[in-house]
């Protein structure tokens, strides 16, 4: 276990939702597991709270419930964790407040990390204020998504931040890259010779990537209504997953080798012609419905959402990659809120046998398929056909399972924990480089533009379903269907 990197971790947005649910619990878990250097400090920065005591009170009330395991908190670890936490009250409009921060930081040795868990409109002002007091030297800056609203605004932020921090100092976080199964996908693809010859257009018929949520917009209606699923999930998480599934084997696992290969895929995405958008992109918005027995309201009646909102809570896309490995293979991506189930998975449909000596049912669906389940219950499942016991040659779909929690009972790590440790240790591979981000924005932009001016509203779907019928129809045009529709 590596604990050697001493650090000072400055958390802007210290009382925000993300700090409460993800960042502070991840730091606590790293502390509890003995993965943080003993002298490492966390300096929370916020506006709403005046003193350290008041901040610790907030942490006790809001963060502690998120660190419990089976309802129990490791109290001695919790006390030790709180001892690491310092607090600086900052008003962005007062440059002298940053001098207080500088003095607080100067009291500690170690890698300086500035984590901006704030809205993107504060990224540049915070970076400038840090530079004014010299805190951009020997430091790393972590930028949360969304980084901008479109290509132009993201470039504006990247340009301004780039004047203050070098690219090697900038950690653009996409928490999907920190998920254990996504790491495993790299291990599966590049640690085994078995899959490589099959991982291409000759053998793969289509690939589906789904990130489905049961949750709605929670308390983020205001933010979400100005964002929508394309910006919130597709531009980043789904395109990152797609690039990991389809990238060429990197020369090594160093940060630029991996990111160079992902970038090649993002640049090879077939540009979408505005006239074709209705054929390759479906946008939906949920109406009231029932999810697992629970009634939920329509998106348009959620707090913070405009009644006439045209924001999409569901997106399904057909994507193509213009390179030798993938030419002609359709990739179907989909994400949505208030869907029937919470599931994130990648389905690789291999081509059926070209001729079946075993009868027609050897060509049927349910075989020649690899399903990589990212959450919940991480598994990799290979579906094959096998003979049913008994007389005759009757085939049935069976699967080989790699259930990670059975193989590896310990050491599982939450995405944020892994990523925060990577920042502290200076590993950039799981963070998005500027050019990748630009390529992803460039690719989604025609869809964003078209949907912004389209007179057609998003297609309705009832909460608790798998999205609008048009999503299934899009796959049907390619002679296929979403995995759950097969059963
Ligand atoms: C975030 C989005 O990036 O990812 C949220 O902003 C979404 O809207 C979340 O709910 C999903 O992440 P996870 O890890 O719960 O699948």
Short mmCIF file of C-alpha atoms and ligand atoms in Angstrom, two decimals:
data_model
loop_
_atom_site.label_atom_id
_atom_site.label_comp_id
_atom_site.label_asym_id
_atom_site.label_seq_id
_atom_site.Cartn_x
_atom_site.Cartn_y
_atom_site.Cartn_z
CA UNK A 1 0.00 0.00 0.00
CA UNK A 2 1.35 3.36 -0.98
CA UNK A 3 1.05 6.13 1.59
CA UNK A 4 4.20 8.10 0.94
CA UNK A 5 2.87 11.15 -0.93
CA UNK A 6 2.38 13.91 1.55
CA UNK A 7 -0.25 16.36 0.41
CA UNK A 8 -2.43 19.30 1.11
CA UNK A 9 -5.82 18.95 -0.49
CA UNK A 10 -7.78 22.18 -0.88
CA UNK A 11 -11.45 21.58 -1.58
CA UNK A 12 -13.38 24.46 -3.12
CA UNK A 13 -17.14 23.96 -2.84
CA UNK A 14 -16.56 22.29 0.51
CA UNK A 15 -20.25 22.36 1.47
CA UNK A 16 -21.55 21.33 -1.95
CA UNK A 17 -23.45 18.18 -2.81
CA UNK A 18 -20.47 16.53 -4.48
CA UNK A 19 -18.19 17.18 -1.52
CA UNK A 20 -20.83 15.75 0.77
CA UNK A 21 -21.66 12.62 -1.20
CA UNK A 22 -18.45 11.75 -2.99
CA UNK A 23 -15.28 13.68 -2.31
CA UNK A 24 -15.15 13.78 1.48
CA UNK A 25 -16.41 10.18 1.82
CA UNK A 26 -13.74 9.06 -0.66
CA UNK A 27 -11.02 10.87 1.28
CA UNK A 28 -12.34 9.35 4.49
CA UNK A 29 -12.23 5.86 3.00
CA UNK A 30 -8.65 6.40 1.80
CA UNK A 31 -7.77 7.60 5.31
CA UNK A 32 -9.53 4.64 6.95
CA UNK A 33 -7.68 2.23 4.66
CA UNK A 34 -4.35 3.80 5.66
CA UNK A 35 -3.70 5.08 2.14
CA UNK A 36 -3.07 8.71 3.02
CA UNK A 37 0.19 10.07 4.33
CA UNK A 38 -0.11 10.71 8.07
CA UNK A 39 0.59 14.42 7.75
CA UNK A 40 -1.71 14.99 4.76
CA UNK A 41 -4.23 17.78 5.28
CA UNK A 42 -7.60 18.67 3.81
CA UNK A 43 -8.43 22.35 3.66
CA UNK A 44 -12.09 22.93 2.89
CA UNK A 45 -13.09 26.21 1.35
CA UNK A 46 -16.65 27.50 1.24
CA UNK A 47 -18.68 30.62 1.59
CA UNK A 48 -21.62 29.47 3.64
CA UNK A 49 -19.80 28.57 6.84
CA UNK A 50 -17.69 30.91 8.97
CA UNK A 51 -15.47 28.80 11.19
CA UNK A 52 -13.73 25.41 11.34
CA UNK A 53 -16.00 24.35 14.20
CA UNK A 54 -19.09 25.17 12.18
CA UNK A 55 -17.64 23.34 9.18
CA UNK A 56 -16.86 20.24 11.24
CA UNK A 57 -20.45 20.38 12.49
CA UNK A 58 -21.62 20.40 8.88
CA UNK A 59 -19.34 17.46 8.05
CA UNK A 60 -20.61 15.52 11.04
CA UNK A 61 -24.19 16.08 10.02
CA UNK A 62 -23.94 15.72 6.25
CA UNK A 63 -20.90 13.63 5.40
CA UNK A 64 -20.89 11.07 8.19
CA UNK A 65 -24.08 9.35 6.99
CA UNK A 66 -22.32 8.74 3.66
CA UNK A 67 -19.33 6.97 5.16
CA UNK A 68 -21.25 4.40 7.16
CA UNK A 69 -20.79 0.77 6.16
CA UNK A 70 -23.89 -1.28 6.95
CA UNK A 71 -24.99 1.58 9.16
CA UNK A 72 -21.77 1.62 11.16
CA UNK A 73 -19.03 4.25 11.12
CA UNK A 74 -15.49 3.41 12.19
CA UNK A 75 -15.43 6.05 14.94
CA UNK A 76 -11.72 6.05 15.59
CA UNK A 77 -11.00 6.49 11.87
CA UNK A 78 -13.62 9.23 11.76
CA UNK A 79 -11.96 11.16 14.59
CA UNK A 80 -8.60 10.80 12.88
CA UNK A 81 -10.10 11.99 9.62
CA UNK A 82 -11.64 15.11 11.20
CA UNK A 83 -8.23 15.97 12.64
CA UNK A 84 -6.97 16.33 9.06
CA UNK A 85 -9.66 18.84 8.14
CA UNK A 86 -8.97 22.54 8.24
CA UNK A 87 -11.24 25.27 7.02
CA UNK A 88 -10.83 28.60 5.25
CA UNK A 89 -13.76 30.90 4.66
CA UNK A 90 -13.37 32.57 1.28
CA UNK A 91 -15.35 35.21 -0.47
CA UNK A 92 -14.25 35.15 -4.09
CA UNK A 93 -14.72 38.88 -4.33
CA UNK A 94 -12.07 39.50 -1.65
CA UNK A 95 -8.50 38.84 -2.82
CA UNK A 96 -7.24 39.08 0.77
CA UNK A 97 -9.13 35.84 1.53
CA UNK A 98 -6.79 34.03 -0.87
CA UNK A 99 -3.85 35.35 1.10
CA UNK A 100 -5.33 33.60 4.14
CA UNK A 101 -5.54 30.44 2.06
CA UNK A 102 -1.93 30.88 0.91
CA UNK A 103 -0.80 31.18 4.54
CA UNK A 104 -2.82 28.11 5.52
CA UNK A 105 -1.28 26.10 2.66
CA UNK A 106 2.23 27.35 3.43
CA UNK A 107 2.10 25.70 6.82
CA UNK A 108 2.23 22.24 5.29
CA UNK A 109 4.62 20.35 3.06
CA UNK A 110 3.56 18.09 0.28
CA UNK A 111 1.80 18.05 -3.04
CA UNK A 112 -0.73 20.83 -3.39
CA UNK A 113 -4.05 19.80 -4.84
CA UNK A 114 -6.81 22.30 -5.57
CA UNK A 115 -10.09 20.56 -6.20
CA UNK A 116 -12.73 22.76 -7.82
CA UNK A 117 -16.02 21.13 -6.87
CA UNK A 118 -17.84 24.26 -7.90
CA UNK A 119 -19.85 25.37 -10.90
CA UNK A 120 -17.73 25.92 -14.02
CA UNK A 121 -18.34 29.67 -13.91
CA UNK A 122 -16.03 29.81 -10.88
CA UNK A 123 -13.15 27.83 -12.40
CA UNK A 124 -11.43 30.77 -14.00
CA UNK A 125 -11.91 33.30 -11.18
CA UNK A 126 -10.59 30.75 -8.66
CA UNK A 127 -7.56 29.88 -10.83
CA UNK A 128 -6.75 33.57 -11.29
CA UNK A 129 -7.05 34.25 -7.60
CA UNK A 130 -4.78 31.29 -6.84
CA UNK A 131 -2.21 32.61 -9.30
CA UNK A 132 -2.32 36.09 -7.74
CA UNK A 133 -1.07 34.64 -4.48
CA UNK A 134 1.41 32.29 -6.18
CA UNK A 135 -0.53 29.11 -5.43
CA UNK A 136 -0.42 27.87 -9.03
CA UNK A 137 3.22 26.79 -8.59
CA UNK A 138 3.97 23.16 -7.71
CA UNK A 139 0.28 22.42 -7.64
CA UNK A 140 -2.33 20.28 -9.30
CA UNK A 141 -5.78 21.49 -10.13
CA UNK A 142 -8.80 19.22 -10.43
CA UNK A 143 -11.72 20.38 -12.54
CA UNK A 144 -15.09 18.74 -12.13
CA UNK A 145 -17.48 18.28 -15.00
CA UNK A 146 -19.29 19.93 -16.64
CA UNK A 147 -16.37 21.80 -18.09
CA UNK A 148 -18.28 24.35 -20.08
CA UNK A 149 -21.55 24.18 -21.89
CA UNK A 150 -20.32 23.59 -25.41
CA UNK A 151 -17.07 23.61 -27.38
CA UNK A 152 -16.70 27.37 -27.25
CA UNK A 153 -17.29 27.79 -23.54
CA UNK A 154 -15.14 24.78 -22.73
CA UNK A 155 -12.33 26.22 -24.86
CA UNK A 156 -12.68 29.54 -23.09
CA UNK A 157 -12.26 27.85 -19.70
CA UNK A 158 -9.39 25.67 -20.91
CA UNK A 159 -7.61 28.67 -22.45
CA UNK A 160 -7.92 30.73 -19.30
CA UNK A 161 -6.94 27.89 -16.96
CA UNK A 162 -4.13 27.00 -19.38
CA UNK A 163 -2.59 30.44 -18.89
CA UNK A 164 -2.21 29.68 -15.21
CA UNK A 165 -1.59 25.93 -15.04
CA UNK A 166 0.34 23.67 -17.41
CA UNK A 167 -1.63 20.81 -18.98
CA UNK A 168 0.33 18.32 -16.78
CA UNK A 169 -1.04 20.13 -13.72
CA UNK A 170 -4.66 19.86 -14.84
CA UNK A 171 -6.79 16.86 -13.80
CA UNK A 172 -10.16 16.89 -15.58
CA UNK A 173 -12.23 14.38 -13.75
CA UNK A 174 -14.66 11.93 -15.31
CA UNK A 175 -15.57 9.60 -12.49
CA UNK A 176 -16.53 6.80 -14.88
CA UNK A 177 -12.85 6.39 -15.67
CA UNK A 178 -12.21 5.62 -12.01
CA UNK A 179 -14.71 2.80 -11.80
CA UNK A 180 -13.12 -0.57 -11.13
CA UNK A 181 -14.88 -2.32 -14.04
CA UNK A 182 -13.64 0.27 -16.50
CA UNK A 183 -10.13 -0.52 -15.35
CA UNK A 184 -10.98 -4.15 -15.74
CA UNK A 185 -12.04 -3.58 -19.28
CA UNK A 186 -8.51 -2.42 -20.02
CA UNK A 187 -7.15 -5.51 -18.25
CA UNK A 188 -9.51 -7.77 -20.17
CA UNK A 189 -8.70 -6.28 -23.53
CA UNK A 190 -4.97 -5.82 -23.16
CA UNK A 191 -4.08 -8.59 -20.71
CA UNK A 192 -5.62 -11.42 -22.71
CA UNK A 193 -4.76 -12.47 -26.23
CA UNK A 194 -8.10 -14.24 -26.50
CA UNK A 195 -10.26 -11.21 -27.28
CA UNK A 196 -7.97 -9.19 -29.51
CA UNK A 197 -8.50 -11.10 -32.79
CA UNK A 198 -12.27 -10.94 -32.29
CA UNK A 199 -12.40 -7.30 -31.26
CA UNK A 200 -13.02 -5.85 -34.70
CA UNK A 201 -15.48 -5.40 -37.51
CA UNK A 202 -15.03 -8.89 -38.94
CA UNK A 203 -16.37 -10.50 -35.76
CA UNK A 204 -18.38 -7.84 -34.01
CA UNK A 205 -21.86 -7.12 -35.29
CA UNK A 206 -22.80 -4.27 -32.97
CA UNK A 207 -22.00 -2.85 -29.54
CA UNK A 208 -24.41 -1.29 -27.06
CA UNK A 209 -23.42 0.91 -24.15
CA UNK A 210 -26.10 1.79 -21.63
CA UNK A 211 -25.99 3.94 -18.53
CA UNK A 212 -29.51 3.81 -17.11
CA UNK A 213 -30.58 5.45 -13.89
CA UNK A 214 -33.67 5.08 -11.77
CA UNK A 215 -32.97 8.39 -10.10
CA UNK A 216 -34.43 11.59 -11.44
CA UNK A 217 -32.80 14.98 -11.16
CA UNK A 218 -32.99 15.03 -7.35
CA UNK A 219 -32.20 18.45 -5.96
CA UNK A 220 -30.38 19.48 -9.15
CA UNK A 221 -33.37 20.43 -11.29
CA UNK A 222 -32.04 23.91 -11.90
CA UNK A 223 -28.63 22.72 -13.04
CA UNK A 224 -29.98 19.80 -15.00
CA UNK A 225 -32.57 21.79 -16.87
CA UNK A 226 -29.80 23.92 -18.33
CA UNK A 227 -27.67 20.89 -19.08
CA UNK A 228 -29.59 17.82 -20.27
CA UNK A 229 -28.45 14.24 -20.74
CA UNK A 230 -26.30 14.90 -23.80
CA UNK A 231 -24.01 17.27 -21.90
CA UNK A 232 -24.36 15.55 -18.53
CA UNK A 233 -23.65 11.97 -19.62
CA UNK A 234 -22.91 11.53 -23.33
CA UNK A 235 -20.21 14.13 -24.02
CA UNK A 236 -18.15 12.71 -21.16
CA UNK A 237 -19.03 9.34 -19.59
CA UNK A 238 -20.49 7.57 -22.61
CA UNK A 239 -17.91 8.79 -25.10
CA UNK A 240 -15.13 7.92 -22.66
CA UNK A 241 -16.51 4.41 -22.27
CA UNK A 242 -16.83 4.10 -26.02
CA UNK A 243 -13.24 5.14 -26.52
CA UNK A 244 -12.00 2.61 -23.96
CA UNK A 245 -13.99 -0.17 -25.59
CA UNK A 246 -12.72 0.62 -29.07
CA UNK A 247 -9.23 2.11 -28.70
CA UNK A 248 -6.15 0.40 -30.12
CA UNK A 249 -3.83 -1.30 -27.63
CA UNK A 250 -1.65 1.46 -26.16
CA UNK A 251 2.09 1.13 -26.18
CA UNK A 252 2.10 1.31 -22.36
CA UNK A 253 -0.23 2.35 -19.57
CA UNK A 254 1.43 5.70 -19.12
CA UNK A 255 -0.96 8.59 -19.22
CA UNK A 256 -0.25 9.90 -22.68
CA UNK A 257 -0.15 6.51 -24.38
CA UNK A 258 -3.63 5.69 -23.13
CA UNK A 259 -4.99 9.15 -23.81
CA UNK A 260 -3.46 9.28 -27.30
CA UNK A 261 -5.34 6.11 -28.22
CA UNK A 262 -8.62 7.37 -26.78
CA UNK A 263 -8.17 10.60 -28.67
CA UNK A 264 -7.72 8.71 -31.95
CA UNK A 265 -11.12 7.10 -31.46
CA UNK A 266 -12.81 10.37 -30.54
CA UNK A 267 -11.38 11.96 -33.66
CA UNK A 268 -12.52 9.02 -35.77
CA UNK A 269 -16.18 9.29 -34.72
CA UNK A 270 -18.18 9.74 -37.88
CA UNK A 271 -19.37 13.34 -37.90
CA UNK A 272 -23.10 13.69 -37.67
CA UNK A 273 -24.78 15.49 -40.52
CA UNK A 274 -27.47 17.80 -39.18
CA UNK A 275 -29.95 16.42 -41.70
CA UNK A 276 -29.50 12.90 -40.29
CA UNK A 277 -29.93 13.70 -36.64
CA UNK A 278 -33.45 12.36 -36.35
CA UNK A 279 -32.21 9.03 -37.75
CA UNK A 280 -29.27 8.59 -35.40
CA UNK A 281 -30.31 10.42 -32.24
CA UNK A 282 -33.37 10.10 -30.05
CA UNK A 283 -34.08 12.53 -27.28
CA UNK A 284 -36.69 11.86 -24.65
CA UNK A 285 -38.14 13.35 -21.51
CA UNK A 286 -39.87 11.43 -18.75
CA UNK A 287 -43.45 11.81 -17.75
CA UNK A 288 -44.96 10.60 -14.51
CA UNK A 289 -44.75 6.87 -13.99
CA UNK A 290 -43.99 4.06 -11.60
CA UNK A 291 -40.52 2.69 -10.89
CA UNK A 292 -40.43 -0.57 -8.99
CA UNK A 293 -43.78 0.15 -7.38
CA UNK A 294 -42.98 3.78 -6.56
CA UNK A 295 -44.88 6.61 -8.29
CA UNK A 296 -42.65 9.40 -9.53
CA UNK A 297 -43.62 12.78 -10.98
CA UNK A 298 -42.97 14.07 -14.48
CA UNK A 299 -39.66 15.79 -15.17
CA UNK A 300 -41.44 19.06 -16.02
CA UNK A 301 -42.90 19.22 -12.50
CA UNK A 302 -39.60 18.64 -10.68
CA UNK A 303 -38.36 21.56 -8.55
CA UNK A 304 -36.14 23.90 -10.52
CA UNK A 305 -37.35 22.65 -13.91
CA UNK A 306 -39.26 24.94 -16.30
CA UNK A 307 -42.80 23.68 -16.96
CA UNK A 308 -42.28 24.07 -20.69
CA UNK A 309 -38.81 22.52 -20.56
CA UNK A 310 -37.47 20.79 -23.65
CA UNK A 311 -34.44 19.45 -21.88
CA UNK A 312 -33.72 15.81 -22.64
CA UNK A 313 -33.56 13.30 -19.80
CA UNK A 314 -32.92 10.46 -22.23
CA UNK A 315 -30.62 10.09 -25.22
CA UNK A 316 -30.07 7.17 -27.57
CA UNK A 317 -27.54 7.43 -30.37
CA UNK A 318 -26.18 5.40 -33.22
CA UNK A 319 -22.49 6.08 -33.59
CA UNK A 320 -19.94 4.92 -36.14
CA UNK A 321 -16.18 4.93 -36.01
CA UNK A 322 -14.31 5.63 -39.19
CA UNK A 323 -11.26 3.43 -38.97
CA UNK A 324 -10.21 0.00 -40.21
CA UNK A 325 -11.05 -1.80 -37.01
CA UNK A 326 -14.60 -0.53 -36.69
CA UNK A 327 -15.83 0.70 -40.09
CA UNK A 328 -19.49 -0.23 -40.54
CA UNK A 329 -20.09 -1.49 -36.99
CA UNK A 330 -22.98 0.36 -35.32
CA UNK A 331 -22.49 1.47 -31.72
CA UNK A 332 -25.68 2.19 -29.84
CA UNK A 333 -25.30 4.45 -26.84
CA UNK A 334 -28.06 5.28 -24.43
CA UNK A 335 -28.55 6.98 -21.12
CA UNK A 336 -31.54 8.23 -19.23
CA UNK A 337 -33.01 9.21 -15.92
CA UNK A 338 -36.04 7.52 -14.37
CA UNK A 339 -35.61 4.38 -16.41
CA UNK A 340 -36.77 0.91 -15.41
CA UNK A 341 -33.56 -0.07 -13.67
CA UNK A 342 -30.17 1.22 -12.60
CA UNK A 343 -27.66 -0.46 -14.82
CA UNK A 344 -24.50 0.42 -16.70
CA UNK A 345 -23.28 -2.15 -19.17
CA UNK A 346 -21.48 -2.76 -22.41
CA UNK A 347 -22.87 -5.44 -24.70
CA UNK A 348 -20.63 -6.77 -27.45
CA UNK A 349 -22.68 -8.73 -29.96
CA UNK A 350 -20.46 -11.00 -32.02
CA UNK A 351 -21.59 -12.21 -35.39
CA UNK A 352 -23.49 -15.49 -35.48
CA UNK A 353 -21.91 -18.59 -36.98
CA UNK A 354 -21.95 -18.29 -40.80
CA UNK A 355 -23.57 -21.68 -41.27
CA UNK A 356 -25.10 -23.87 -38.63
CA UNK A 357 -24.62 -27.58 -38.90
CA UNK A 358 -26.53 -27.80 -35.63
CA UNK A 359 -29.86 -26.50 -36.83
CA UNK A 360 -31.52 -23.14 -36.96
CA UNK A 361 -31.46 -22.47 -33.25
CA UNK A 362 -27.67 -22.29 -33.33
CA UNK A 363 -28.11 -18.95 -35.04
CA UNK A 364 -30.39 -17.55 -32.42
CA UNK A 365 -29.76 -14.67 -30.13
CA UNK A 366 -28.42 -15.17 -26.64
CA UNK A 367 -25.07 -16.51 -27.72
CA UNK A 368 -21.87 -15.07 -29.14
CA UNK A 369 -22.14 -12.19 -26.77
CA UNK A 370 -20.00 -10.58 -24.11
CA UNK A 371 -21.74 -8.45 -21.51
CA UNK A 372 -19.61 -6.25 -19.32
CA UNK A 373 -21.73 -5.10 -16.41
CA UNK A 374 -20.24 -2.02 -14.78
CA UNK A 375 -22.89 -1.56 -12.13
CA UNK A 376 -24.52 -2.85 -10.07
CA UNK A 377 -22.86 -6.24 -9.43
CA UNK A 378 -19.78 -6.00 -11.57
CA UNK A 379 -19.56 -9.04 -13.82
CA UNK A 380 -18.24 -10.01 -17.19
CA UNK A 381 -20.41 -12.64 -18.80
CA UNK A 382 -19.72 -14.57 -21.98
CA UNK A 383 -22.82 -16.08 -23.55
CA UNK A 384 -22.42 -19.23 -25.62
CA UNK A 385 -24.64 -21.98 -26.89
CA UNK A 386 -24.33 -25.43 -25.34
CA UNK A 387 -26.11 -28.71 -25.80
CA UNK A 388 -28.96 -29.39 -23.45
CA UNK A 389 -28.50 -32.70 -21.65
CA UNK A 390 -30.41 -35.63 -22.97
CA UNK A 391 -31.42 -36.95 -26.28
CA UNK A 392 -31.02 -35.04 -29.51
CA UNK A 393 -29.08 -31.88 -30.20
CA UNK A 394 -31.03 -29.15 -28.49
CA UNK A 395 -29.11 -26.00 -27.81
CA UNK A 396 -29.47 -23.58 -24.94
CA UNK A 397 -27.82 -20.31 -24.06
CA UNK A 398 -25.36 -20.66 -21.17
CA UNK A 399 -22.82 -18.25 -19.79
CA UNK A 400 -19.36 -18.12 -18.35
CA UNK A 401 -19.25 -15.64 -15.50
CA UNK A 402 -16.49 -13.58 -14.07
CA UNK A 403 -18.03 -12.19 -10.90
CA UNK A 404 -15.44 -9.90 -9.40
CA UNK A 405 -16.76 -9.80 -5.87
CA UNK A 406 -16.35 -13.56 -5.67
CA UNK A 407 -12.82 -13.61 -7.00
CA UNK A 408 -11.62 -10.55 -5.18
CA UNK A 409 -13.31 -10.11 -1.85
CA UNK A 410 -11.20 -7.19 -0.75
CA UNK A 411 -9.64 -4.10 -2.16
CA UNK A 412 -12.62 -2.76 -4.11
CA UNK A 413 -12.36 0.99 -4.38
CA UNK A 414 -14.90 3.66 -5.21
CA UNK A 415 -14.19 5.68 -8.33
CA UNK A 416 -13.59 8.92 -6.46
CA UNK A 417 -11.22 7.28 -4.02
CA UNK A 418 -9.06 5.93 -6.81
CA UNK A 419 -9.09 9.20 -8.71
CA UNK A 420 -8.27 11.36 -5.69
CA UNK A 421 -5.36 9.09 -4.83
CA UNK A 422 -4.21 9.35 -8.45
CA UNK A 423 -4.25 13.14 -8.21
CA UNK A 424 -2.25 13.09 -4.98
CA UNK A 425 0.25 10.69 -6.57
CA UNK A 426 0.43 12.51 -9.88
CA UNK A 427 -1.04 9.88 -12.18
CA UNK A 428 -2.85 11.45 -15.09
CA UNK A 429 -3.93 8.41 -17.11
CA UNK A 430 -7.50 8.39 -15.81
CA UNK A 431 -8.08 12.09 -16.38
CA UNK A 432 -9.32 13.66 -19.55
CA UNK A 433 -6.80 15.61 -21.61
CA UNK A 434 -7.86 18.84 -23.22
CA UNK A 435 -7.71 17.49 -26.77
CA UNK A 436 -9.98 14.56 -25.85
CA UNK A 437 -12.47 16.91 -24.34
CA UNK A 438 -12.44 19.13 -27.39
CA UNK A 439 -12.94 16.20 -29.73
CA UNK A 440 -15.91 15.01 -27.68
CA UNK A 441 -17.54 18.46 -27.66
CA UNK A 442 -16.91 18.86 -31.38
CA UNK A 443 -18.65 15.58 -32.09
CA UNK A 444 -21.78 16.28 -30.00
CA UNK A 445 -22.10 19.87 -31.15
CA UNK A 446 -24.28 19.29 -34.27
CA UNK A 447 -26.78 17.42 -32.09
CA UNK A 448 -26.74 20.16 -29.45
CA UNK A 449 -27.28 22.79 -32.12
CA UNK A 450 -30.07 20.96 -33.83
CA UNK A 451 -31.93 20.20 -30.61
CA UNK A 452 -31.58 23.81 -29.50
CA UNK A 453 -33.54 25.05 -32.53
CA UNK A 454 -35.75 22.07 -33.29
CA UNK A 455 -39.48 22.73 -33.14
CA UNK A 456 -40.06 19.10 -32.15
CA UNK A 457 -40.15 18.50 -28.40
CA UNK A 458 -38.32 15.54 -26.86
CA UNK A 459 -40.23 12.30 -27.16
CA UNK A 460 -42.15 11.44 -24.01
CA UNK A 461 -41.59 8.26 -22.05
CA UNK A 462 -43.20 7.07 -18.87
CA UNK A 463 -40.86 6.94 -15.88
CA UNK A 464 -40.05 3.31 -15.15
CA UNK A 465 -39.75 2.29 -18.81
CA UNK A 466 -36.68 2.06 -21.07
CA UNK A 467 -37.26 5.37 -22.82
CA UNK A 468 -39.22 6.41 -25.89
CA UNK A 469 -40.32 3.85 -28.47
CA UNK A 470 -38.14 5.63 -31.03
CA UNK A 471 -35.07 4.30 -29.24
CA UNK A 472 -36.11 0.70 -29.93
CA UNK A 473 -37.19 1.62 -33.45
CA UNK A 474 -33.72 2.98 -34.20
CA UNK A 475 -32.16 -0.38 -33.36
CA UNK A 476 -34.88 -2.29 -35.19
CA UNK A 477 -33.80 -0.51 -38.36
CA UNK A 478 -30.47 -2.24 -37.96
CA UNK A 479 -32.07 -5.60 -37.31
CA UNK A 480 -31.26 -5.59 -33.63
CA UNK A 481 -32.74 -4.60 -30.27
CA UNK A 482 -31.62 -3.49 -26.82
CA UNK A 483 -30.52 -6.37 -24.65
CA UNK A 484 -33.50 -6.25 -22.26
CA UNK A 485 -35.91 -6.45 -25.20
CA UNK A 486 -34.71 -9.92 -26.12
CA UNK A 487 -36.10 -11.57 -23.05
C1 LIG B 1 -22.87 12.39 -13.03
C2 LIG B 1 -24.08 13.07 -13.58
O1 LIG B 1 -21.73 12.76 -13.75
O2 LIG B 1 -23.03 10.99 -13.11
C3 LIG B 1 -25.33 12.63 -12.84
O3 LIG B 1 -23.94 14.47 -13.47
C4 LIG B 1 -25.43 11.12 -12.83
O4 LIG B 1 -26.49 13.20 -13.42
C5 LIG B 1 -24.13 10.50 -12.36
O5 LIG B 1 -26.48 10.77 -11.97
C6 LIG B 1 -24.16 8.99 -12.52
O6 LIG B 1 -23.03 8.43 -11.92
P1 LIG B 1 -23.06 6.98 -11.29
O7 LIG B 1 -21.66 6.76 -10.85
O8 LIG B 1 -24.05 7.00 -10.17
O9 LIG B 1 -23.49 6.06 -12.39
#
